[in-house]
Short mmCIF file of C-alpha atoms and ligand atoms in Angstrom, two decimals:
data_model
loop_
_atom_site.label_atom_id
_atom_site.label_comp_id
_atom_site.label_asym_id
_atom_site.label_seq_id
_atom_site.Cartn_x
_atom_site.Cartn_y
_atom_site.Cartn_z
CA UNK A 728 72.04 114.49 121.90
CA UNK A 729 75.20 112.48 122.43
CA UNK A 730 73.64 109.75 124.17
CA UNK A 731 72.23 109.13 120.68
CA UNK A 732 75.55 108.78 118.95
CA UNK A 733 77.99 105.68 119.01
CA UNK A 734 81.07 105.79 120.66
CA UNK A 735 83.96 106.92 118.50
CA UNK A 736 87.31 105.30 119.14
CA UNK A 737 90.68 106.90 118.47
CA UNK A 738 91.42 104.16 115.72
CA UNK A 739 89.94 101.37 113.90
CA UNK A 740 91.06 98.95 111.58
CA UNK A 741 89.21 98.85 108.22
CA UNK A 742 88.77 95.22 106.78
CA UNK A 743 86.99 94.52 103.65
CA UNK A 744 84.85 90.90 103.02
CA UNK A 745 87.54 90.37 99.96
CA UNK A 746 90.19 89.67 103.10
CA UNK A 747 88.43 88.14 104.97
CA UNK A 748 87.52 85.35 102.52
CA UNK A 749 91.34 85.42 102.05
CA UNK A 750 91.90 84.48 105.58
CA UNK A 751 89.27 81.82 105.37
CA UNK A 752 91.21 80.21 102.03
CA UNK A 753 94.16 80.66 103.98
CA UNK A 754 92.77 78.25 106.78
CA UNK A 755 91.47 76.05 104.20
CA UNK A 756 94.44 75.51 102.75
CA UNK A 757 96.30 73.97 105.49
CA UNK A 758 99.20 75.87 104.97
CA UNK A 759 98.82 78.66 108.09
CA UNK A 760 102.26 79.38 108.92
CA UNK A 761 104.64 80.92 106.56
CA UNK A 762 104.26 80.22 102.90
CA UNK A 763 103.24 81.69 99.48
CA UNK A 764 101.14 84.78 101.44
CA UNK A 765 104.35 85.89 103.17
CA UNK A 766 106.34 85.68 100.03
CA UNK A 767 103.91 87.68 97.79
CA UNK A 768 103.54 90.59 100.41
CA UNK A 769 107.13 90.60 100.81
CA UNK A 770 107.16 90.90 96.81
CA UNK A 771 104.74 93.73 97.22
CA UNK A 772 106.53 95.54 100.52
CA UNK A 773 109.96 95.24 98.12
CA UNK A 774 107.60 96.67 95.27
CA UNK A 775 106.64 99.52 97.29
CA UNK A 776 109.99 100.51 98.72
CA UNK A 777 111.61 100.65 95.40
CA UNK A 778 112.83 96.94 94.90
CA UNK A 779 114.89 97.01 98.22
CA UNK A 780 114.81 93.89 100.18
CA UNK A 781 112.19 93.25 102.72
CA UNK A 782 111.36 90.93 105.17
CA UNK A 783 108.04 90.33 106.99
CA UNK A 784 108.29 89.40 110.90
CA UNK A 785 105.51 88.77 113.47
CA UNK A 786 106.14 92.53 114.92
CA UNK A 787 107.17 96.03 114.56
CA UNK A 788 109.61 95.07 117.26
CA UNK A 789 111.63 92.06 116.99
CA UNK A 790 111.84 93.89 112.92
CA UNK A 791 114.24 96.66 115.17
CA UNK A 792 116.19 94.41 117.46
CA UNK A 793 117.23 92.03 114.19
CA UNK A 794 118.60 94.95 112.42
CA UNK A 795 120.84 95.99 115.78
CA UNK A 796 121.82 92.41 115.41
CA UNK A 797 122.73 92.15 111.86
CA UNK A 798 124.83 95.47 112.08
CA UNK A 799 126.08 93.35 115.23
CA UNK A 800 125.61 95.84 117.50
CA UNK A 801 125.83 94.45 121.49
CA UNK A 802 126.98 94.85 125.07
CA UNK A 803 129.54 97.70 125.24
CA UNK A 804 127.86 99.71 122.37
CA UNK A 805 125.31 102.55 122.96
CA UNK A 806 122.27 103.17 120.52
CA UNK A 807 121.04 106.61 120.93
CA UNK A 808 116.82 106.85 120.56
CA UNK A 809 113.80 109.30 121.89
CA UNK A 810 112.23 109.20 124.97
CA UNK A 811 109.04 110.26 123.05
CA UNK A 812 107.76 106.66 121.53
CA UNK A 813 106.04 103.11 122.14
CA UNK A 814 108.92 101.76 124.62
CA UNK A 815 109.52 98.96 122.29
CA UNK A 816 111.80 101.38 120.54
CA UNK A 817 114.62 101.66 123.69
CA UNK A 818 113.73 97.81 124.88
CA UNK A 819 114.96 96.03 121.79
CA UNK A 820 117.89 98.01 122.37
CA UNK A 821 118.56 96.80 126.20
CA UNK A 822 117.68 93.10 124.42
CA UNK A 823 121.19 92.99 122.54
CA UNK A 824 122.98 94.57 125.24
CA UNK A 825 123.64 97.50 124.45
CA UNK A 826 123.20 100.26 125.87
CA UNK A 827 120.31 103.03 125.32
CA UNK A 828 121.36 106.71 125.22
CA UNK A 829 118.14 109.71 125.01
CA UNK A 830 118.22 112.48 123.43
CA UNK A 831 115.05 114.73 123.50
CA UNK A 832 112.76 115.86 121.31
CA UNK A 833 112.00 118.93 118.82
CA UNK A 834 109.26 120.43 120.94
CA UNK A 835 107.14 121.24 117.58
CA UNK A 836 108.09 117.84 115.55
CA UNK A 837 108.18 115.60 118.44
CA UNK A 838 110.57 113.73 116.61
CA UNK A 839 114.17 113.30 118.16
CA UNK A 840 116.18 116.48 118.12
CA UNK A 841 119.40 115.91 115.64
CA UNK A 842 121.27 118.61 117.20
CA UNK A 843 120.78 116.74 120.72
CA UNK A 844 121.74 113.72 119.50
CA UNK A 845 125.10 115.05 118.31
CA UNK A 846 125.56 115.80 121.64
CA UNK A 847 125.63 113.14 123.21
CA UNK A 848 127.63 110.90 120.52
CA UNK A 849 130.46 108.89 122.31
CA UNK A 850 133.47 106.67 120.62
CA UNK A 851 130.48 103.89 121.59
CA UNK A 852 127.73 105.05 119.68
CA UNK A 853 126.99 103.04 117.12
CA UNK A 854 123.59 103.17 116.20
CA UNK A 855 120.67 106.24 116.39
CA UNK A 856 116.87 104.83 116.08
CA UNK A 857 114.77 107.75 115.09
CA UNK A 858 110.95 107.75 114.92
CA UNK A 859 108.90 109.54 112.29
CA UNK A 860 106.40 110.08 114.67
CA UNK A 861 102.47 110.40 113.67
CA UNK A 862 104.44 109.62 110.05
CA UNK A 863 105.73 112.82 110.45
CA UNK A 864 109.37 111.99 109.08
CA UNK A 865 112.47 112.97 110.61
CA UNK A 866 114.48 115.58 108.53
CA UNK A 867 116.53 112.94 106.68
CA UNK A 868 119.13 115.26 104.92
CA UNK A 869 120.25 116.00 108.95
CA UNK A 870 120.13 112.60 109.27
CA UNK A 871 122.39 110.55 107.48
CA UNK A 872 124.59 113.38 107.46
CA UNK A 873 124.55 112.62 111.03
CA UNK A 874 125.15 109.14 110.44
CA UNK A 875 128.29 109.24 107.74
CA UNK A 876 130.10 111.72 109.66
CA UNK A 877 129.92 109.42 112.93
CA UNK A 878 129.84 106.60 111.07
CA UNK A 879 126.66 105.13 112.91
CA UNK A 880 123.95 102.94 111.68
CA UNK A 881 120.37 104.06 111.44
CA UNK A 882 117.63 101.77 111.89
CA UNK A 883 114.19 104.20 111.26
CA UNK A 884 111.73 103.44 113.59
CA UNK A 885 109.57 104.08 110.82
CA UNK A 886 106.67 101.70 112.71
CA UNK A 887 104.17 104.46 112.11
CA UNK A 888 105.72 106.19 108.76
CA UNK A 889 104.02 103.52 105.99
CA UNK A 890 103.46 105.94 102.84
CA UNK A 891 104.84 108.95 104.43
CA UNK A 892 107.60 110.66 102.43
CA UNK A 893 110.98 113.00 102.24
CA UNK A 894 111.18 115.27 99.65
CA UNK A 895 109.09 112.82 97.03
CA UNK A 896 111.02 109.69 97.75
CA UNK A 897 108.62 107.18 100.40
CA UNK A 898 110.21 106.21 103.99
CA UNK A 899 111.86 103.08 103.66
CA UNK A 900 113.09 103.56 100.04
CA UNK A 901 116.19 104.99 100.82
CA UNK A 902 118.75 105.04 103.57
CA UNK A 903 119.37 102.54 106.21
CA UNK A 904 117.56 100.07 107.32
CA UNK A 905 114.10 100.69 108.00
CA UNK A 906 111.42 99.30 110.51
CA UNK A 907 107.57 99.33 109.83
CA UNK A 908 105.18 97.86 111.98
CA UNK A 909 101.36 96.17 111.04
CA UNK A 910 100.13 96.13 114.15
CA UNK A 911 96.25 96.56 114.59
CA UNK A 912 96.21 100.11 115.12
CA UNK A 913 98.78 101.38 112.04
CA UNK A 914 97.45 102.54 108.57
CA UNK A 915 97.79 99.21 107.49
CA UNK A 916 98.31 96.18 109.75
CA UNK A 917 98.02 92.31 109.64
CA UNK A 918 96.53 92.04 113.21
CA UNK A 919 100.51 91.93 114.68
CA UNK A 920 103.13 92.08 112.44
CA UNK A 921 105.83 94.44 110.60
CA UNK A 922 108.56 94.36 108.16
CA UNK A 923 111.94 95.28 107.53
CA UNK A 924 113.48 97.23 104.72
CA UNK A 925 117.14 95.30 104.33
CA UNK A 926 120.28 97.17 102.23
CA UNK A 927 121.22 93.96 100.29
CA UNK A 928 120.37 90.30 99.62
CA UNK A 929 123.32 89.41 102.60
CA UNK A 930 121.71 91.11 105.34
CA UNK A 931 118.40 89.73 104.09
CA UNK A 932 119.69 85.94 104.77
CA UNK A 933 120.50 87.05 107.80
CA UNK A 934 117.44 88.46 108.67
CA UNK A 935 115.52 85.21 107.75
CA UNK A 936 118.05 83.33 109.96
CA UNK A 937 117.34 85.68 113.21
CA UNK A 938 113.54 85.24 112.71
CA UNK A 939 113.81 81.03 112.60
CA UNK A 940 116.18 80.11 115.15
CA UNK A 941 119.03 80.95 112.70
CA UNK A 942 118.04 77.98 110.93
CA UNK A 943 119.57 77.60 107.11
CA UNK A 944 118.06 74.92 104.72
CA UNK A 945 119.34 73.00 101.96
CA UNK A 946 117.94 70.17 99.93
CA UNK A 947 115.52 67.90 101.65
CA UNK A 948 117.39 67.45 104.42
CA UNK A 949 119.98 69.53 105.06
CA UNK A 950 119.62 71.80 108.15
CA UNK A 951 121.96 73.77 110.35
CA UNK A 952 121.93 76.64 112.74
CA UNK A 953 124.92 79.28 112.34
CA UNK A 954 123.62 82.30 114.70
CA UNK A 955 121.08 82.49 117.40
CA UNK A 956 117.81 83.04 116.32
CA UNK A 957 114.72 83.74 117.69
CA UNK A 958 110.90 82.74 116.68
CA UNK A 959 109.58 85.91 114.58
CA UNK A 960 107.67 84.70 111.31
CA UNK A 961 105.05 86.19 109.80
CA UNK A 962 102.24 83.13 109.56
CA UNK A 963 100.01 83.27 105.96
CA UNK A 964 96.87 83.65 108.03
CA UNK A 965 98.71 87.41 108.51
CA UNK A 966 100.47 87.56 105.40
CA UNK A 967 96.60 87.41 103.77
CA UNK A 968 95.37 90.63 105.63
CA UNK A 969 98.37 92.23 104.97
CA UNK A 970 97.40 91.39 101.34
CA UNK A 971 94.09 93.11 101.32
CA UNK A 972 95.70 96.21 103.17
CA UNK A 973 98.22 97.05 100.82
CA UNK A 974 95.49 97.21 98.23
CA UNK A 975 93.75 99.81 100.26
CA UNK A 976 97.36 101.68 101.46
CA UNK A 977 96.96 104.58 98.91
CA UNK A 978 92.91 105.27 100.00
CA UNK A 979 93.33 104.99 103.48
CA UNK A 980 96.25 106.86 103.92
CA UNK A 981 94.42 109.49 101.11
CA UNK A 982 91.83 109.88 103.67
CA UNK A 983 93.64 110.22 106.74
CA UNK A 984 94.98 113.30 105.21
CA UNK A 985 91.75 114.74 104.18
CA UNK A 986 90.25 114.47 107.70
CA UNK A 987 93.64 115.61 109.39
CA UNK A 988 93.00 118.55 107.24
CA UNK A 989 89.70 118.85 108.15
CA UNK A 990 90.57 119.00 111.60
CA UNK A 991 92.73 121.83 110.96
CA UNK A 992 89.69 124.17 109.25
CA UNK A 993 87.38 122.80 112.59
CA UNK A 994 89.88 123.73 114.95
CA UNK A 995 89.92 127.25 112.84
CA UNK A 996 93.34 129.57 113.22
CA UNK A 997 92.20 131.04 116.86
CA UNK A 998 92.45 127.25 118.29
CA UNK A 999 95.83 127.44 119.93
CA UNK A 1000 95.59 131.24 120.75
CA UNK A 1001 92.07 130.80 122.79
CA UNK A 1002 93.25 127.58 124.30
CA UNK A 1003 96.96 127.24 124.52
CA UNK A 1004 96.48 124.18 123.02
CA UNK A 1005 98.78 123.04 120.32
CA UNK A 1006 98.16 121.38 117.17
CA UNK A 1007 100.20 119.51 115.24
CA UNK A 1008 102.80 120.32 112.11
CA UNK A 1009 99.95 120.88 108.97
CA UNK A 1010 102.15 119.10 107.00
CA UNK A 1011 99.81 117.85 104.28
CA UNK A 1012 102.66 116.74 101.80
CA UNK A 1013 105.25 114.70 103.34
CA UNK A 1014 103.38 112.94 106.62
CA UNK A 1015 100.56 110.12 106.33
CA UNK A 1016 98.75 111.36 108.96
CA UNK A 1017 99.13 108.29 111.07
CA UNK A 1018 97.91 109.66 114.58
CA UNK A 1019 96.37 113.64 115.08
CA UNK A 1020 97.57 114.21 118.63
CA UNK A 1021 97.46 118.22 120.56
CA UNK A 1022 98.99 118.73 123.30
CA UNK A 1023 96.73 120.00 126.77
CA UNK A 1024 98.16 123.17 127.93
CA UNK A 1025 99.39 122.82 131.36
CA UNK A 1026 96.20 123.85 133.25
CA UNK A 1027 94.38 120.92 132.18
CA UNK A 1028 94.50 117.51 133.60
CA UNK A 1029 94.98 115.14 131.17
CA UNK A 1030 92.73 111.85 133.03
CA UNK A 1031 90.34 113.92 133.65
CA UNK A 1032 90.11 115.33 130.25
CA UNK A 1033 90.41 111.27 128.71
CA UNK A 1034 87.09 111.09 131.03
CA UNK A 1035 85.44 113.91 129.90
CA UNK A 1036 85.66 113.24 126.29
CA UNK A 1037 84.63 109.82 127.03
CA UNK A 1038 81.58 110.97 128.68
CA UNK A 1039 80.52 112.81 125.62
CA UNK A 1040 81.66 109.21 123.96
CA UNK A 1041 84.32 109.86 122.47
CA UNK A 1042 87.81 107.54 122.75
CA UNK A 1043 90.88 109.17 122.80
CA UNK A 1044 94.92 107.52 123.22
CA UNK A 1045 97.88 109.05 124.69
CA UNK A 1046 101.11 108.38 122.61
CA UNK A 1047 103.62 108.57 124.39
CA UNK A 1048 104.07 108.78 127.84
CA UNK A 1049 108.27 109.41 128.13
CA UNK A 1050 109.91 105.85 127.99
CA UNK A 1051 112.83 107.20 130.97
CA UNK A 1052 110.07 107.52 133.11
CA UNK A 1053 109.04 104.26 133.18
CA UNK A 1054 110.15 102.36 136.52
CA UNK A 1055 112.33 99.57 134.59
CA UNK A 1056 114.45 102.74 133.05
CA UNK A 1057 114.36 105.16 136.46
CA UNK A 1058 116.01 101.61 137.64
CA UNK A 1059 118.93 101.89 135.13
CA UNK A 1060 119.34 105.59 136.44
CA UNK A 1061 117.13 107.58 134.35
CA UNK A 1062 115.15 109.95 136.71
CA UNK A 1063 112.63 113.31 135.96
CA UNK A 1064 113.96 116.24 134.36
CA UNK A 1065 116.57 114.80 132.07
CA UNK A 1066 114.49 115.40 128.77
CA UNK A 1067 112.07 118.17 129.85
CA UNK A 1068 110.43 118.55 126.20
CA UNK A 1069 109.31 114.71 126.10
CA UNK A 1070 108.25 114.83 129.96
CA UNK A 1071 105.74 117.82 129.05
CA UNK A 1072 104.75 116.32 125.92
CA UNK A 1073 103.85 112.83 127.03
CA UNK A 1074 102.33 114.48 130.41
CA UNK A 1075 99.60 116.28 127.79
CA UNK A 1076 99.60 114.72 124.86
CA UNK A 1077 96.36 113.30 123.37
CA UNK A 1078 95.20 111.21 120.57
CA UNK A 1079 92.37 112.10 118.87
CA UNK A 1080 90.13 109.99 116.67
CA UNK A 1081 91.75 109.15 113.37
CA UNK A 1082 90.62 106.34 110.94
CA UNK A 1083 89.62 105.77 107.09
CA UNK A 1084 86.20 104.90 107.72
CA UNK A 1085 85.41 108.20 109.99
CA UNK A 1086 83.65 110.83 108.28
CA UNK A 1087 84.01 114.55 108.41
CA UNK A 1088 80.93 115.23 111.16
CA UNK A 1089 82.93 113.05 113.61
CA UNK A 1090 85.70 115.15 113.16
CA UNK A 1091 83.29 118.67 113.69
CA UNK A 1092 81.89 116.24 117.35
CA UNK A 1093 85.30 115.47 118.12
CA UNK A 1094 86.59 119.19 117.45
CA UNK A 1095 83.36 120.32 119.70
CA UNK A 1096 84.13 118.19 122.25
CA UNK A 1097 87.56 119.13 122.67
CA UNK A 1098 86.84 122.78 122.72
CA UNK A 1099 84.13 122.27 125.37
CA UNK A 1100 86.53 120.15 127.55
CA UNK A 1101 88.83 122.86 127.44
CA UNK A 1102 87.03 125.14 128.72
C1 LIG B 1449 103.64 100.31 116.96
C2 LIG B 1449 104.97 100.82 117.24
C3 LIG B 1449 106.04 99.98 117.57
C4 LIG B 1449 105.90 98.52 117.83
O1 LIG B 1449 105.31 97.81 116.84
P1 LIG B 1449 104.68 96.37 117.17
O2 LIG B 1449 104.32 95.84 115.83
O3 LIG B 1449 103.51 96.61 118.07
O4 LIG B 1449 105.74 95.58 117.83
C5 LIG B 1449 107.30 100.53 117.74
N1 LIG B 1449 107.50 101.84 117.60
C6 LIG B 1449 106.51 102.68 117.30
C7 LIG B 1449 106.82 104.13 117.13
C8 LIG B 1449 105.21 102.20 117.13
O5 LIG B 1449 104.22 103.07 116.85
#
């Protein structure tokens, strides 16, 4: 039977023919780089997060190191994140300087544990990046209570979050600054790219200095370069996709949560009992079902699981394995054991196939699969 059925991937972008006729204007045009594209889907991101300012940038990642920078955060300060995430989320930390402090995870949420990071607050904190992980977002009430009693920044790795909410309001609309990213695999994406959600038209100008070489313009000729800036624009040829996504946002994010929950009835309520599996939070209100990930119990090996499943042609991702792990962190003194909850969970966590244009039998193959894996 399955060698009759395709392979099913864990993602895949959807991309209508409207876009891609965009793109190909877009080239016609001769104007690739940044130009009226950008401007009109930073309209539309501004739009969408309730008229705050926002930037586009050519990743999810240089979006979190210019917000460090423009609340000048450096050597000699620490920024307290989660070992559970991509590691561009501690990285852009070590890129200003500063240092990165862990604290582990909510062993249910897998977001960052708010009660750890109070822990380990010093007089040189002064910054937390959390990440809404899967879109499941951080409790934000704990939060930026958090954050105005410490008095610390909070730049929301929200790279994965586009759409989700907190209590009604959408990630991004409120708070600090917040960091989304449009990379290939995120609900909506412009092939590489992201966007920042800025508090006020100053930090904004800022922002577009630190993604062109801290370059400011005036008249026809008037240059000059205040700050040190790097090369992060969005080009229009990017701009366009993100055009045609943003049209789709509300769909594809309305069907993510309609498989997710069909995953839930597949799985049935015995699911973790009979496997010691776990499943994720069923939130079907707040989350926009970015990734489904369960976590292997302990008995099973997660490669050889990956290869099972893929026999039976099926693609699954791992997201995360713990960022302290990794060698260029054990190097700065980071060794096994510190954070035991994001060790276990990015030792057996797994990705399973999520994407608009799946349909609800992939979802019964992929359940099937997974149960007979299991076994
Ligand atoms: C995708 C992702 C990033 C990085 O985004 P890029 O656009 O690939 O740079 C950072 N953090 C998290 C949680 C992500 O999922």
């Amino acid at each position: 039977m399955s060698e009759q059925l395709p392979f099913l991937p864990f993602t895949k972008p959807t991309i209508d023919e409207e876009t891609i006729a965009a793109v190909a204007n877009v080239l016609r045009s001769g104007w690739l780089t940044s130009g009226p594209n950008v401007q009109a889907l930073e309209a539309q991101l501004s739009e969408y997060f309730g008229g705050r300012p926002v930037r586009t940038f050519n990743s999810g990642t240089c979006t979190m190191e210019i917000a460090l920078r423009i609340a000048g955060i450096g050597a000699g300060d620490e920024v307290i994140t989660t070992p559970n995430s991509w590691v561009a989320t501690a990285n852009v930390i070590i890129e200003t300087g500063a240092t990165p402090v862990f604290a582990d995870i909510d062993p249910r949420t897998h977001n960052i544990d708010l009660d750890k990071v109070e822990a380990v607050i010093t007089p040189r904190t002064k910054a937390i990046i959390p990440v809404h992980m899967c879109g499941l977002p951080c409790d934000m009430d704990k939060l930026y209570a958090l954050a105005k009693k410490h008095n610390l920044r909070v730049v929301e790795d929200a790279a994965q979050a586009i759409g989700s909410t907190w209590q009604g309001k959408r990630i991004g609309s409120f708070g600090d600054f917040a960091s989304f990213s449009f990379q290939v695999n995120k609900n909506i994406m412009t092939g590489e790219g992201g966007c920042l959600v800025l508090n006020n038209a100053e930090e904004a100008r800022l922002a577009e200095k630190y993604r062109l070489q801290g370059v400011t313009r005036s008249g026809l000729d008037g240059i000059d370069v205040d700050v040190l800036g790097g090369k992060y624009n969005m080009t229009d040829i990017a701009a366009a996709i993100g055009l045609g996504q943003m049209k789709h946002l509300a769909e594809f994010n309305a069907k993510r949560l309609a498989l997710a929950k069909h995953y839930f009835t597949t799985f049935g309520p015995d699911f973790e009992a009979q496997t010691g599996a776990e499943l994720p939070i069923a939130d079907f209100e707040q989350c926009n079902w970015h990734m489904f990930h369960i976590v292997l119990p302990e008995r099973i090996n997660r490669g050889s699981f990956m290869e099972k499943m893929m026999e039976l042609k099926i693609g699954l991702g791992y997201h995360y394995r713990a960022i302290h792990l990794f060698s260029y962190y054990r190097a700065r003194g980071f060794t096994d054991g510190m954070f035991p909850i994001a060790e276990r969970v990015g030792k057996q966590i797994v990705t399973l196939p999520l994407f608009p244009t799946m349909n609800e039998s992939d979802v019964e193959r992929t359940v099937a699969a997974v149960k007979s894996c299991l076994q």
